[in-house]
Coordinates of C-alpha atoms (C1' of nucleotides) in Angstrom, one line a residue:
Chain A
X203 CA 24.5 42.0 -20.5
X204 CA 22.5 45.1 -21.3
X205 CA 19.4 46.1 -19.9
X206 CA 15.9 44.9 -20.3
X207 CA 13.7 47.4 -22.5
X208 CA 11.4 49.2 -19.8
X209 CA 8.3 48.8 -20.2
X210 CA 5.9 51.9 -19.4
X211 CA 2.3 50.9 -19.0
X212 CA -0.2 53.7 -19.7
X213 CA -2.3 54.5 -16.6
X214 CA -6.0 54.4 -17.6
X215 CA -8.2 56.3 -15.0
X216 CA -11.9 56.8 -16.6
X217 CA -12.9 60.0 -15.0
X218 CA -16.3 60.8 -16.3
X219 CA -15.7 64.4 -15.9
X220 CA -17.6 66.0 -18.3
X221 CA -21.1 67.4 -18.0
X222 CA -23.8 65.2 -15.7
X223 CA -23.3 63.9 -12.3
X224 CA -21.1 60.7 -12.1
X225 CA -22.7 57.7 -10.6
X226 CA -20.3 55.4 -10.8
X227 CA -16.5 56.7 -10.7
X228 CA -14.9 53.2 -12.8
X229 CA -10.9 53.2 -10.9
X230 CA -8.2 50.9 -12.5
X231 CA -6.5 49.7 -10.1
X232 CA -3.0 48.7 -11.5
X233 CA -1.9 47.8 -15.0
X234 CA -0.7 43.9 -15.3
X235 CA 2.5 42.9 -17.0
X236 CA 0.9 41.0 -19.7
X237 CA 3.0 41.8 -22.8
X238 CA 3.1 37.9 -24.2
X239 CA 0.3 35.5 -22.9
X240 CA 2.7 33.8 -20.6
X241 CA 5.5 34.3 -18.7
X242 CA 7.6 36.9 -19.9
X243 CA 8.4 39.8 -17.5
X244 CA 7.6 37.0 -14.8
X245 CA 10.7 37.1 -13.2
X246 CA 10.3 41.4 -12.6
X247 CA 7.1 40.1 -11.0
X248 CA 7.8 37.5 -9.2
X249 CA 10.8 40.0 -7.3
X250 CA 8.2 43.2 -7.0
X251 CA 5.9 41.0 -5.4
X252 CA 8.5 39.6 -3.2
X253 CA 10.0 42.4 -2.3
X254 CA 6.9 44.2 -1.7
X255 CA 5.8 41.9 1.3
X256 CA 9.4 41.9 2.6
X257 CA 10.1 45.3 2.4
X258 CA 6.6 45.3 4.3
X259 CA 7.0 43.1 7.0
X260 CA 11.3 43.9 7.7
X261 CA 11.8 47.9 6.0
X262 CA 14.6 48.3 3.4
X263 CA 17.7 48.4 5.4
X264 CA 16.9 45.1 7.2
X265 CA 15.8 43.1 3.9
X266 CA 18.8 41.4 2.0
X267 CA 18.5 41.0 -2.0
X268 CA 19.2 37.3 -1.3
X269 CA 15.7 36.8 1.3
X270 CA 13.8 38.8 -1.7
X271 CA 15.5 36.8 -4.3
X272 CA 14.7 33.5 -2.7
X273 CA 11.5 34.6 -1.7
X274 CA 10.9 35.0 -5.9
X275 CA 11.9 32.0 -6.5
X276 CA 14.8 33.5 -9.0
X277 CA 18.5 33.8 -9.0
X278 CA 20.0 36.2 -6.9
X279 CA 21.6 38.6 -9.7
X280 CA 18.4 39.0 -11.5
X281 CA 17.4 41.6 -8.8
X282 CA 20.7 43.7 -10.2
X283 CA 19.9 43.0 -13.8
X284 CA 16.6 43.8 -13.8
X285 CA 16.2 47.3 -11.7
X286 CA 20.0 47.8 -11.0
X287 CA 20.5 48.2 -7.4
X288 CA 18.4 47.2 -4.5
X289 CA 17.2 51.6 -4.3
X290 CA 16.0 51.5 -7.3
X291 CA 14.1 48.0 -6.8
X292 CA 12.4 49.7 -4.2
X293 CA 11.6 53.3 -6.2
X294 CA 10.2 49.9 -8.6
X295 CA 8.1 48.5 -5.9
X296 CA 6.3 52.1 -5.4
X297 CA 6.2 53.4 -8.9
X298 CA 3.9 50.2 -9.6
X299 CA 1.0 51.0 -7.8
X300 CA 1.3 54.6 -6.2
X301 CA 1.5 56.5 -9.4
X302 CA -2.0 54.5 -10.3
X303 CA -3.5 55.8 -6.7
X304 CA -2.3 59.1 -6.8
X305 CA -3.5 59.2 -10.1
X306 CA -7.1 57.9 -9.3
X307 CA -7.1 60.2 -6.5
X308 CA -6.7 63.1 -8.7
X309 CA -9.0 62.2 -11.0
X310 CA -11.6 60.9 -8.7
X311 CA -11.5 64.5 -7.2
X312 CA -11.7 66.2 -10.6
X313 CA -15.0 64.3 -11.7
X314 CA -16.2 65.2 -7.9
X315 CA -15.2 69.1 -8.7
X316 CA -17.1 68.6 -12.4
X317 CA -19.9 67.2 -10.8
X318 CA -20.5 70.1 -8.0
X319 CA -20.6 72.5 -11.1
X320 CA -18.4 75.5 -9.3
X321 CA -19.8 74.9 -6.3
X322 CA -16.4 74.1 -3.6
X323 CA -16.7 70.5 -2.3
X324 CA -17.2 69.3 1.1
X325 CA -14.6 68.1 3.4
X326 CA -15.9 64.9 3.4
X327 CA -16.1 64.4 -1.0
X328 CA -12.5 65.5 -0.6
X329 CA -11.8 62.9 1.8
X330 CA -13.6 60.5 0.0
X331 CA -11.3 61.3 -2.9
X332 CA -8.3 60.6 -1.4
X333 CA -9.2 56.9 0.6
X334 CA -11.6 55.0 -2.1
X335 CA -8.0 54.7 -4.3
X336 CA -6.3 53.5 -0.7
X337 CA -9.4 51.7 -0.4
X338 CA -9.5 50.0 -3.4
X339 CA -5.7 48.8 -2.9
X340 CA -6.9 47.9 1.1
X341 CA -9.5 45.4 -0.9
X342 CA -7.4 43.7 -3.2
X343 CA -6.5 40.6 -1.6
X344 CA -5.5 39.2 -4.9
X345 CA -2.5 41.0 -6.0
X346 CA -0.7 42.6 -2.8
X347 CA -2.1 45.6 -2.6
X348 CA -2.4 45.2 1.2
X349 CA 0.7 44.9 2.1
X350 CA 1.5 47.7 -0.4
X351 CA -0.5 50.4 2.1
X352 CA 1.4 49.1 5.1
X353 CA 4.7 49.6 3.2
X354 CA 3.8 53.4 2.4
X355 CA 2.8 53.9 5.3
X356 CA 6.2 52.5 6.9
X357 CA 8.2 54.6 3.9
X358 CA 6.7 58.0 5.4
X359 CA 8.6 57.8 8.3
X360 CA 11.8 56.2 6.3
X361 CA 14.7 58.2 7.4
X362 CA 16.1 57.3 4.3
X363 CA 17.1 60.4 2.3
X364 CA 16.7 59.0 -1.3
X365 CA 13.2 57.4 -0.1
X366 CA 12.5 60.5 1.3
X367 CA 12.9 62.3 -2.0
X368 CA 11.2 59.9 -4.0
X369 CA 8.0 60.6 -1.8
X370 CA 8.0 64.0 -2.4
X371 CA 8.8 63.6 -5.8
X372 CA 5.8 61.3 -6.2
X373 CA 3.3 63.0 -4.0
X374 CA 4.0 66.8 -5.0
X375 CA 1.2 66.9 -7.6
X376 CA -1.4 65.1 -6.0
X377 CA -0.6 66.9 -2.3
X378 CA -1.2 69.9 -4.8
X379 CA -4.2 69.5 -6.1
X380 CA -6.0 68.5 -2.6
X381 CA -4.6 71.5 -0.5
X382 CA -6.3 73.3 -3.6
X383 CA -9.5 71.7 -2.8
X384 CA -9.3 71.8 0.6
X385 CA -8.4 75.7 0.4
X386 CA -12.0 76.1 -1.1
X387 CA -13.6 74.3 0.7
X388 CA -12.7 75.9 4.4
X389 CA -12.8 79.4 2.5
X390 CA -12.3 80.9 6.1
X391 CA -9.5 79.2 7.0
X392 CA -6.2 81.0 6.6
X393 CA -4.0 79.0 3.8
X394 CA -1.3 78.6 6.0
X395 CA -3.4 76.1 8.4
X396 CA -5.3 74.4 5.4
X397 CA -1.4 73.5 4.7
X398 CA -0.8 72.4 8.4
X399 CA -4.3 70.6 8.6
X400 CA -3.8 68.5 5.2
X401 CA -0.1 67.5 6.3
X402 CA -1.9 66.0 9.5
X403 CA -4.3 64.5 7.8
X404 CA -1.8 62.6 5.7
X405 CA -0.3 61.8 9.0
X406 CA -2.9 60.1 10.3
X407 CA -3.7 58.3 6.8
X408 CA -0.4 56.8 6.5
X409 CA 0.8 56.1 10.4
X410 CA -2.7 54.5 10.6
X411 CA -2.5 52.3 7.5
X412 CA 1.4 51.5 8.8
X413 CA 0.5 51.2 12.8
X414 CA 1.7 48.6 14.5
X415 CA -0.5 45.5 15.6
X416 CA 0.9 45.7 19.3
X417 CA 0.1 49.7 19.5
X418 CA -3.1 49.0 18.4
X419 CA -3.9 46.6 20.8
X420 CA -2.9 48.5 23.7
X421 CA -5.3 50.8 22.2
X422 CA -7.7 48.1 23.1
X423 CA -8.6 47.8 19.4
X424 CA -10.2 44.3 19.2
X425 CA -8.2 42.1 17.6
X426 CA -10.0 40.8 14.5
X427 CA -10.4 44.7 13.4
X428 CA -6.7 44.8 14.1
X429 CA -6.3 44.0 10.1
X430 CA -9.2 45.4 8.8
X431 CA -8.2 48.8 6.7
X432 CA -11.9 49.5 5.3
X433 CA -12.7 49.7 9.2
X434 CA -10.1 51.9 10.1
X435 CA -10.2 54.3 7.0
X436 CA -14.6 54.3 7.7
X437 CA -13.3 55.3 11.6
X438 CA -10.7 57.6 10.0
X439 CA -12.6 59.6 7.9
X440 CA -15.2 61.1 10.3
X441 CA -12.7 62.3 12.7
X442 CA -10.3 64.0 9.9
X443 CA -13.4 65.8 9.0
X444 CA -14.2 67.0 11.8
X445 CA -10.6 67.9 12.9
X446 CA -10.2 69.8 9.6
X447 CA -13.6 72.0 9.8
X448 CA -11.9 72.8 13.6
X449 CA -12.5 76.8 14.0
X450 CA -9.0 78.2 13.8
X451 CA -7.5 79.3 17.6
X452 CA -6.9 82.6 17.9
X453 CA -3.1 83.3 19.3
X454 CA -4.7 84.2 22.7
X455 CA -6.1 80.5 22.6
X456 CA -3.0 79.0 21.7
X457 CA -1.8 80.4 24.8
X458 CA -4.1 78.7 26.7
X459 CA -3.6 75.4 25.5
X460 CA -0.3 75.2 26.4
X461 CA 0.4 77.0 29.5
X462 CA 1.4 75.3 32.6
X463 CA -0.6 77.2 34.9
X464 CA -3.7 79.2 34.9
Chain B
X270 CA 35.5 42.3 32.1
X271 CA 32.2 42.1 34.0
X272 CA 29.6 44.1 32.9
X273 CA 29.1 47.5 35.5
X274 CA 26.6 48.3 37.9
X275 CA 23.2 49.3 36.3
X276 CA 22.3 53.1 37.7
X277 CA 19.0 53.3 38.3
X278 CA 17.5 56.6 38.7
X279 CA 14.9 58.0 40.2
X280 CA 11.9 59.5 38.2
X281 CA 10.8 62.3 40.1
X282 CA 7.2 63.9 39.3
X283 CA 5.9 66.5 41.7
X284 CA 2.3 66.8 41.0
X285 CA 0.3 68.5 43.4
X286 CA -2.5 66.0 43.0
X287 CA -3.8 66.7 46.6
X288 CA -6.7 69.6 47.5
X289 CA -6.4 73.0 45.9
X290 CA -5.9 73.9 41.9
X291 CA -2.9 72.8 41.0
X292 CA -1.3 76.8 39.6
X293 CA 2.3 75.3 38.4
X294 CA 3.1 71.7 37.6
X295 CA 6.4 71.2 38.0
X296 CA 8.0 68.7 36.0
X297 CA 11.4 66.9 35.7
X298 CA 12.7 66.5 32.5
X299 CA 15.3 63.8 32.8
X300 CA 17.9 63.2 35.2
X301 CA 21.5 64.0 34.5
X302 CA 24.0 61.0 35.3
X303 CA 26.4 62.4 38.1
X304 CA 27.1 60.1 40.9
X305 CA 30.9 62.2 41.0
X306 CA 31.3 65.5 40.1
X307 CA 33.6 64.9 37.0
X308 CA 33.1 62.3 34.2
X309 CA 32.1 59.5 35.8
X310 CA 29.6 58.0 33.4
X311 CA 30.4 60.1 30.6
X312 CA 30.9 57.4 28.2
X313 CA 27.9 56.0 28.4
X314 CA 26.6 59.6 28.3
X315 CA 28.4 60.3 25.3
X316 CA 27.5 56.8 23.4
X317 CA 23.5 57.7 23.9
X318 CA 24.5 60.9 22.9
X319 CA 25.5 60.5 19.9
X320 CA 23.2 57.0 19.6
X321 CA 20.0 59.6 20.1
X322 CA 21.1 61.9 16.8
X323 CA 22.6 59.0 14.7
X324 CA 19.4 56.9 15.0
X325 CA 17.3 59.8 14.8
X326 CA 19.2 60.5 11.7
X327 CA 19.2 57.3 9.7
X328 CA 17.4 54.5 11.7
X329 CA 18.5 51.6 13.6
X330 CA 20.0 49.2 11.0
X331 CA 21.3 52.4 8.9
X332 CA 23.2 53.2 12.0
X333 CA 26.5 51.4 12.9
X334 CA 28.1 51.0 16.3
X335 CA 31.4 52.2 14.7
X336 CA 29.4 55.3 13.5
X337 CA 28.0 55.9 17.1
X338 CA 31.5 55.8 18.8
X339 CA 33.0 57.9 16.3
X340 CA 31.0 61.0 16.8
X341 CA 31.0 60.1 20.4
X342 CA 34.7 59.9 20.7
X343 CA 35.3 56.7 22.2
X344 CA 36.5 53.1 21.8
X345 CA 34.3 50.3 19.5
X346 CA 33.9 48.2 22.1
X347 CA 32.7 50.3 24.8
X348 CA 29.4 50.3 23.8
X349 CA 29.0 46.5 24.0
X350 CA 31.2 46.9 27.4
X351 CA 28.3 49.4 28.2
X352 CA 24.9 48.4 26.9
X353 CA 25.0 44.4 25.8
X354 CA 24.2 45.1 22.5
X355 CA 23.2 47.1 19.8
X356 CA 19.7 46.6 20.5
X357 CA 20.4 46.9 24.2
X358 CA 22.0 50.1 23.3
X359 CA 18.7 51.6 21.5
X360 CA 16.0 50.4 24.3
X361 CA 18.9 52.5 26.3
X362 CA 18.3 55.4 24.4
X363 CA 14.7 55.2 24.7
X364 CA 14.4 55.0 28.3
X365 CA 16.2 57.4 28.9
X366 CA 14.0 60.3 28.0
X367 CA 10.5 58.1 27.5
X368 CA 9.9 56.6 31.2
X369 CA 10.3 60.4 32.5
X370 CA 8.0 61.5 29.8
X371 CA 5.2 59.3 30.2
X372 CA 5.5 59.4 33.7
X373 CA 5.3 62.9 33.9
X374 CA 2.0 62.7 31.0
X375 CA 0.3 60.6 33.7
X376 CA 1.2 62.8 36.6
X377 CA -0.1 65.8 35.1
X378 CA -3.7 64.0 34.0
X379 CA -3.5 63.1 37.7
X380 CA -3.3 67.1 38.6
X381 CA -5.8 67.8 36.0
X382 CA -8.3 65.4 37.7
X383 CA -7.8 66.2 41.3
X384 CA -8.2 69.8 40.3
X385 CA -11.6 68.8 38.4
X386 CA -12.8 67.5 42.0
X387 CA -14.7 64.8 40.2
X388 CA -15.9 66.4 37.0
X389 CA -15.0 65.1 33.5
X390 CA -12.1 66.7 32.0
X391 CA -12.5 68.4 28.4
X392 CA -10.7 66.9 25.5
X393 CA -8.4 70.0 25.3
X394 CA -7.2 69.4 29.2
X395 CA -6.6 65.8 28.3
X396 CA -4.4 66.4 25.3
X397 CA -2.7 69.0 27.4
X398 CA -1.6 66.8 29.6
X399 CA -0.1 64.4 26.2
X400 CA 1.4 67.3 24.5
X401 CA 3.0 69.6 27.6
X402 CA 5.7 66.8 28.5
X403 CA 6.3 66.5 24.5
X404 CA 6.8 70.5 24.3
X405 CA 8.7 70.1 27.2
X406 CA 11.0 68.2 25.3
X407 CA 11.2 70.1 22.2
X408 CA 11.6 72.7 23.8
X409 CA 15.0 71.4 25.5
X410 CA 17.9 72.3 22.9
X411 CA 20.4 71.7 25.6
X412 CA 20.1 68.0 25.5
X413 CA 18.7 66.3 22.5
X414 CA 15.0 66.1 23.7
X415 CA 14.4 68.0 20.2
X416 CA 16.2 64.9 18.6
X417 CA 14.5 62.5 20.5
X418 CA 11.1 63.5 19.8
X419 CA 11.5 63.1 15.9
X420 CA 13.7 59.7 16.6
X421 CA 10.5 58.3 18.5
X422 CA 8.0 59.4 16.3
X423 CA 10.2 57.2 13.1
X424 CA 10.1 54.2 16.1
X425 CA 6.9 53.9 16.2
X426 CA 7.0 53.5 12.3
X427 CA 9.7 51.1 12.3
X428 CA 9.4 47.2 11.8
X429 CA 11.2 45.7 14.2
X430 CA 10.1 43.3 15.9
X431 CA 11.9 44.1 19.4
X432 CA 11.0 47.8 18.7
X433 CA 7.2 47.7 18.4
X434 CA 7.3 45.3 21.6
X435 CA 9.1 47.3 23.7
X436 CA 7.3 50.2 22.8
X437 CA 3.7 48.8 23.1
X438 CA 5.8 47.6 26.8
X439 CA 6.9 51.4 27.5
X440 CA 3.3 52.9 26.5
X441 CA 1.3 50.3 27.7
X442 CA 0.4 52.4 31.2
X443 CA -0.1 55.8 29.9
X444 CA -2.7 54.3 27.0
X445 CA -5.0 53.3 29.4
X446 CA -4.9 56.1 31.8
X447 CA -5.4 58.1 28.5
X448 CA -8.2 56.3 26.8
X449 CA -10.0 56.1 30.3
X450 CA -9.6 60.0 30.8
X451 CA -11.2 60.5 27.1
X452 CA -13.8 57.3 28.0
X453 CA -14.8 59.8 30.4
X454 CA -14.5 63.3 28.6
X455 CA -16.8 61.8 25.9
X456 CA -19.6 59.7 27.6
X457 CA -21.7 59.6 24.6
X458 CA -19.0 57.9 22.0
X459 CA -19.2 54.0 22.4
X460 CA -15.7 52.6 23.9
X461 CA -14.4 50.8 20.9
X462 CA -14.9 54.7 19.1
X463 CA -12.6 55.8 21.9
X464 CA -9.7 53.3 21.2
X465 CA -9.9 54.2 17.8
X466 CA -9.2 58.0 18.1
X467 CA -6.5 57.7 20.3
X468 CA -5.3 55.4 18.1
X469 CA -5.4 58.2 15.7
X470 CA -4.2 61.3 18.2
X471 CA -1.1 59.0 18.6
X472 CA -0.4 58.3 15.4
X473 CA -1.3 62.1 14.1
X474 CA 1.3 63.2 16.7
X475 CA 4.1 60.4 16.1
X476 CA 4.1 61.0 12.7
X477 CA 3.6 64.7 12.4
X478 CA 6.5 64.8 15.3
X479 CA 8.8 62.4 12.7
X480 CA 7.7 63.8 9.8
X481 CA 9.9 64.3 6.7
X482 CA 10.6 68.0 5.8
X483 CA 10.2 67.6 2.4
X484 CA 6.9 66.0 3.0
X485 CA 6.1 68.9 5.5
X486 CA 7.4 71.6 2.2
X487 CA 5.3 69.5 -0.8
X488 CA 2.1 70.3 1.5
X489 CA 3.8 74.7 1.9
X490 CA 4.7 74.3 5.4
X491 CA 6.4 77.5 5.1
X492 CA 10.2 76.7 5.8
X493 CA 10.9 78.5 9.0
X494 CA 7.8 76.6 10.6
X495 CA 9.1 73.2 9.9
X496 CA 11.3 72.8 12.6
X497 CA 9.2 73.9 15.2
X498 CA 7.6 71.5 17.3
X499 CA 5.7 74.3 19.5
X500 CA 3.9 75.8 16.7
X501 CA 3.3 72.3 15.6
X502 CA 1.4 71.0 18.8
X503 CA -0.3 74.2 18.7
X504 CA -1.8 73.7 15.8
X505 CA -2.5 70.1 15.8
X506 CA -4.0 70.3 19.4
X507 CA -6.9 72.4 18.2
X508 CA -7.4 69.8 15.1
X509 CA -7.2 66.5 16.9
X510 CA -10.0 68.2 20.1
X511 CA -12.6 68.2 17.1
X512 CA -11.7 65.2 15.3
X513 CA -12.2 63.6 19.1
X514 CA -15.4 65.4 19.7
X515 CA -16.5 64.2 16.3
X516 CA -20.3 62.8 15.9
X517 CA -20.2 59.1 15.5
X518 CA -21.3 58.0 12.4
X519 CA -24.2 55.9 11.7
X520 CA -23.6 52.5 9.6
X521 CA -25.9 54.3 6.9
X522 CA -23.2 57.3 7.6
X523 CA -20.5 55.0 6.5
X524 CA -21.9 53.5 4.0
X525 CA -22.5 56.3 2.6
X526 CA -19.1 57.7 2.7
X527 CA -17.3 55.4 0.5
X528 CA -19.5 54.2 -1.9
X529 CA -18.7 54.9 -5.1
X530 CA -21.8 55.4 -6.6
X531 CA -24.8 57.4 -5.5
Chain C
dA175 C1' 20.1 27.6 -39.5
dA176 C1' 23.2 31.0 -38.1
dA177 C1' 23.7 35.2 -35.6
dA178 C1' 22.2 38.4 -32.3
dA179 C1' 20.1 39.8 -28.3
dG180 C1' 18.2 38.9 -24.0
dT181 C1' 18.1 36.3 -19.7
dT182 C1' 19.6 33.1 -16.0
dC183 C1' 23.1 31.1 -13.3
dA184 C1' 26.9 29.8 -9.8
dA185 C1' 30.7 31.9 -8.0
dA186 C1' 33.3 35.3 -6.3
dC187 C1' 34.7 40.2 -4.7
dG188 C1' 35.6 43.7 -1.4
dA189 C1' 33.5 46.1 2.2
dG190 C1' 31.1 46.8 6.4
dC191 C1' 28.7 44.7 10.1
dG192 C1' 28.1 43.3 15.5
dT193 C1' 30.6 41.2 18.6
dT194 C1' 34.7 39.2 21.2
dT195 C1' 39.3 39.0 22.9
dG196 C1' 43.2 39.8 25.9
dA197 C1' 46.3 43.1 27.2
dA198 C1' 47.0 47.8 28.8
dA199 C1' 45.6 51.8 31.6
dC200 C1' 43.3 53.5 35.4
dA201 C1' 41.0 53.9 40.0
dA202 C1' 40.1 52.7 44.8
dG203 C1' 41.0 50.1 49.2
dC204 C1' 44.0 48.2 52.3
Chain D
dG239 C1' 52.8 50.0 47.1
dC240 C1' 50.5 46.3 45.9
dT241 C1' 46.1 44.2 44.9
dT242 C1' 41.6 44.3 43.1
dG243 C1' 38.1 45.6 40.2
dT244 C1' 36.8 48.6 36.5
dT245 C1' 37.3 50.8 32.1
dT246 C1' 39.7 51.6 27.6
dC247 C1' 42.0 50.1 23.6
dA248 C1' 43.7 48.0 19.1
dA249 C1' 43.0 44.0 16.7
dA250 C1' 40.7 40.4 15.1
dC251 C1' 36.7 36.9 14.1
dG252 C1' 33.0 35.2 11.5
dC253 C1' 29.4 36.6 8.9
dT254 C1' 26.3 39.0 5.6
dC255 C1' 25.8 42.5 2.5
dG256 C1' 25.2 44.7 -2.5
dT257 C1' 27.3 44.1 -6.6
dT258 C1' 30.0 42.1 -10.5
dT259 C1' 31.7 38.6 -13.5
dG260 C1' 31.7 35.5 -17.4
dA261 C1' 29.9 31.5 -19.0
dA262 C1' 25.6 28.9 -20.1
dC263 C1' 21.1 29.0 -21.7
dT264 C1' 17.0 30.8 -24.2
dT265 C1' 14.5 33.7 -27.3
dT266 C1' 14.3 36.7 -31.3
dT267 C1' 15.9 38.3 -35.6
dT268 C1' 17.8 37.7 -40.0

DNA sequence: AAAAAGTTCAAACGAGCGTTTGAAACAAGC
DNA sequence: GCTTGTTTCAAACGCTCGTTTGAACTTTTT
């Protein structure tokens, strides 16, 4: 009754950083459990995928091991076996595809910043850096990487503490690297709101990926582009930019925003 | 054993919609629960109390009833004798504080338009009139508006079912007076590009109002900011006004931004 | 082929959950 | 002061939860 062997997969991200301009930025998306040609591992599989879209649709609290269990088509004590309690089935879950996309984020930016040649990068490169990994997840209908972005963005606002943790944990280089970016490209803005104005715009990122269907039709967002996350992250991106290149109020503005009367 | 008499209260907004500039818009913040001058009504009081900081705290099905009446010092079953239900209980909580909010947001657009005498109102006015009633709430540490705001910002992340319809049910109204003030504030953006932005000025302020503390540190929030909501408005007000006034990309514009290739 | 290691399975454990019950305590009206 | 209606209380109900167990089964190693 000991525990499986785990299995690290390497993460390959071809950045072609080096020297000429990139033209095509090649992004694996997510390694696939293929040790033996058939079905070994399966059963991990079968209960990430399971638990991905349940975890999804119901949060972590509300989903039982037996719903994902069934779901997977396995016995109910495999989920224990296998990842040893239902946290760290979840930490599972996320590990498999958001240290890829981080990852691909990082070096997507990095062969950006090797192809500007010193110069700092614009807002909307950086940008770009960060969604085309989201993006890429958004498109892949095949595996779930769908209903992964609507889980992350749901886990954001988690007030789990051990969730919360883990986020952090996973997100601290990455979040690191892009406020570095960010810093050089607003050169005028103080570091203090570059730190403000990238925590908003991972805000927005993940609430939007996570929204809800109903608050987005009361924002009379038409129905069939309810689902569509290419859509929304092509809508997205413009008005982060923007928001981000926002001249910085002075305190005497700040006052004025706010006050009740004039 | 039959269930007691429902207290409806009424929301009172003074706006001084009619003729001159409005100087001071007075607003009500949420009625306190008094029909006799001791504790009549103080359980009930109590039970959203405590309801408000538990759920804040860990989230509707990480919250139990026993936990509520605990810390609220009463009996098990008096918040089934009170509310119905668990979920009765949490709508409860919600009401509570929301109607007055939202109804005071719309009243103060109101103002803000009469005052205009029939000119378009700037983007900055209009997400003045969103953000006041918020800081207004933030900025109450007597009662738990400063509680509330972070528990509704993690609601509109949550995936309940009943949750996400009864808050696309409790926003409904103020969305459209919203989208229509900005419809109007920004005559040259098409309407589906309005519904889109609010989407993301509500999402931006949901989850930057529920946002995690870690996630808030991992981006060098510096620590003695994190907690405050004013300084957070102030500075998201500012970003949001230019990610609305944002130029509206051309299909060659988006096409452009996520390709990966040049 | 035997032994060892890894994996699946049905069943159960103890704990915590939302809700209900019926009696006790309290308040107000006559 | 008794009645009536409201509120509180301790206790229990039925159920689901995450986790554990030990035997059966399968795969790998020797």
């Amino acid at each position: 009754m000991s525990q499986p062997v785990v299995r690290r997969l390497p993460v390959e991200v071809v950045s072609s950083s080096a020297g000429a301009v990139p033209t095509t930025i090649a992004i694996s998306v997510v390694g696939k459990l293929t040790d033996k040609p058939a079905d070994v591992g399966d059963t991990k599989r079968r209960i990430l995928d399971a638990a991905e879209e349940l975890f999804m649709e119901h949060g972590f609290e509300a989903t039982s091991l037996r719903l994902i269990t069934t779901a997977a088509g396995v016995n109910l004590a495999a989920a224990n076996y296998h990842f040893g309690s239902k946290e760290e089935l979840f930490q599972a879950v996320f590990t498999r595809r958001l240290d890829p996309m981080n990852n691909d984020r990082m070096a997507l930016l990095a062969a950006y910043e090797a192809a500007a040649d010193g110069e700092p990068l614009t807002c909307e490169r950086i940008i770009s850096a960060m969604f085309i990994p989201a993006l890429k997840l958004a498109r892949d209908h095949e595996q779930g990487g769908k209903n992964f972005l609507r889980l992350l963005g749901r886990a954001y606002a988690d007030p789990a503490p051990f969730i919360r943790e883990f986020l952090s944990r996973q997100y601290a280089e990455m979040i690191g690297r892009f406020r570095a970016a960010f810093a050089e490209a607003l050169p005028h803005l103080p570091r203090e709101e570059v730190s403000w104005r990238l925590h908003f715009v991972m805000g927005a990122l993940s609430y939007t990926l996570a929204g809800s269907d109903g608050l987005k039709l009361i924002s009379q967002i038409r129905p069939e582009d309810v689902d569509n996350d290419e859509l929304l992250l092509k809508r997205l991106a413009p008005f982060l930019a923007a928001g981000l290149r926002a001249p910085v109020g002075t305190a005497q503005d700040q006052q004025q925003w706010f006050s009740e009367s004039d």
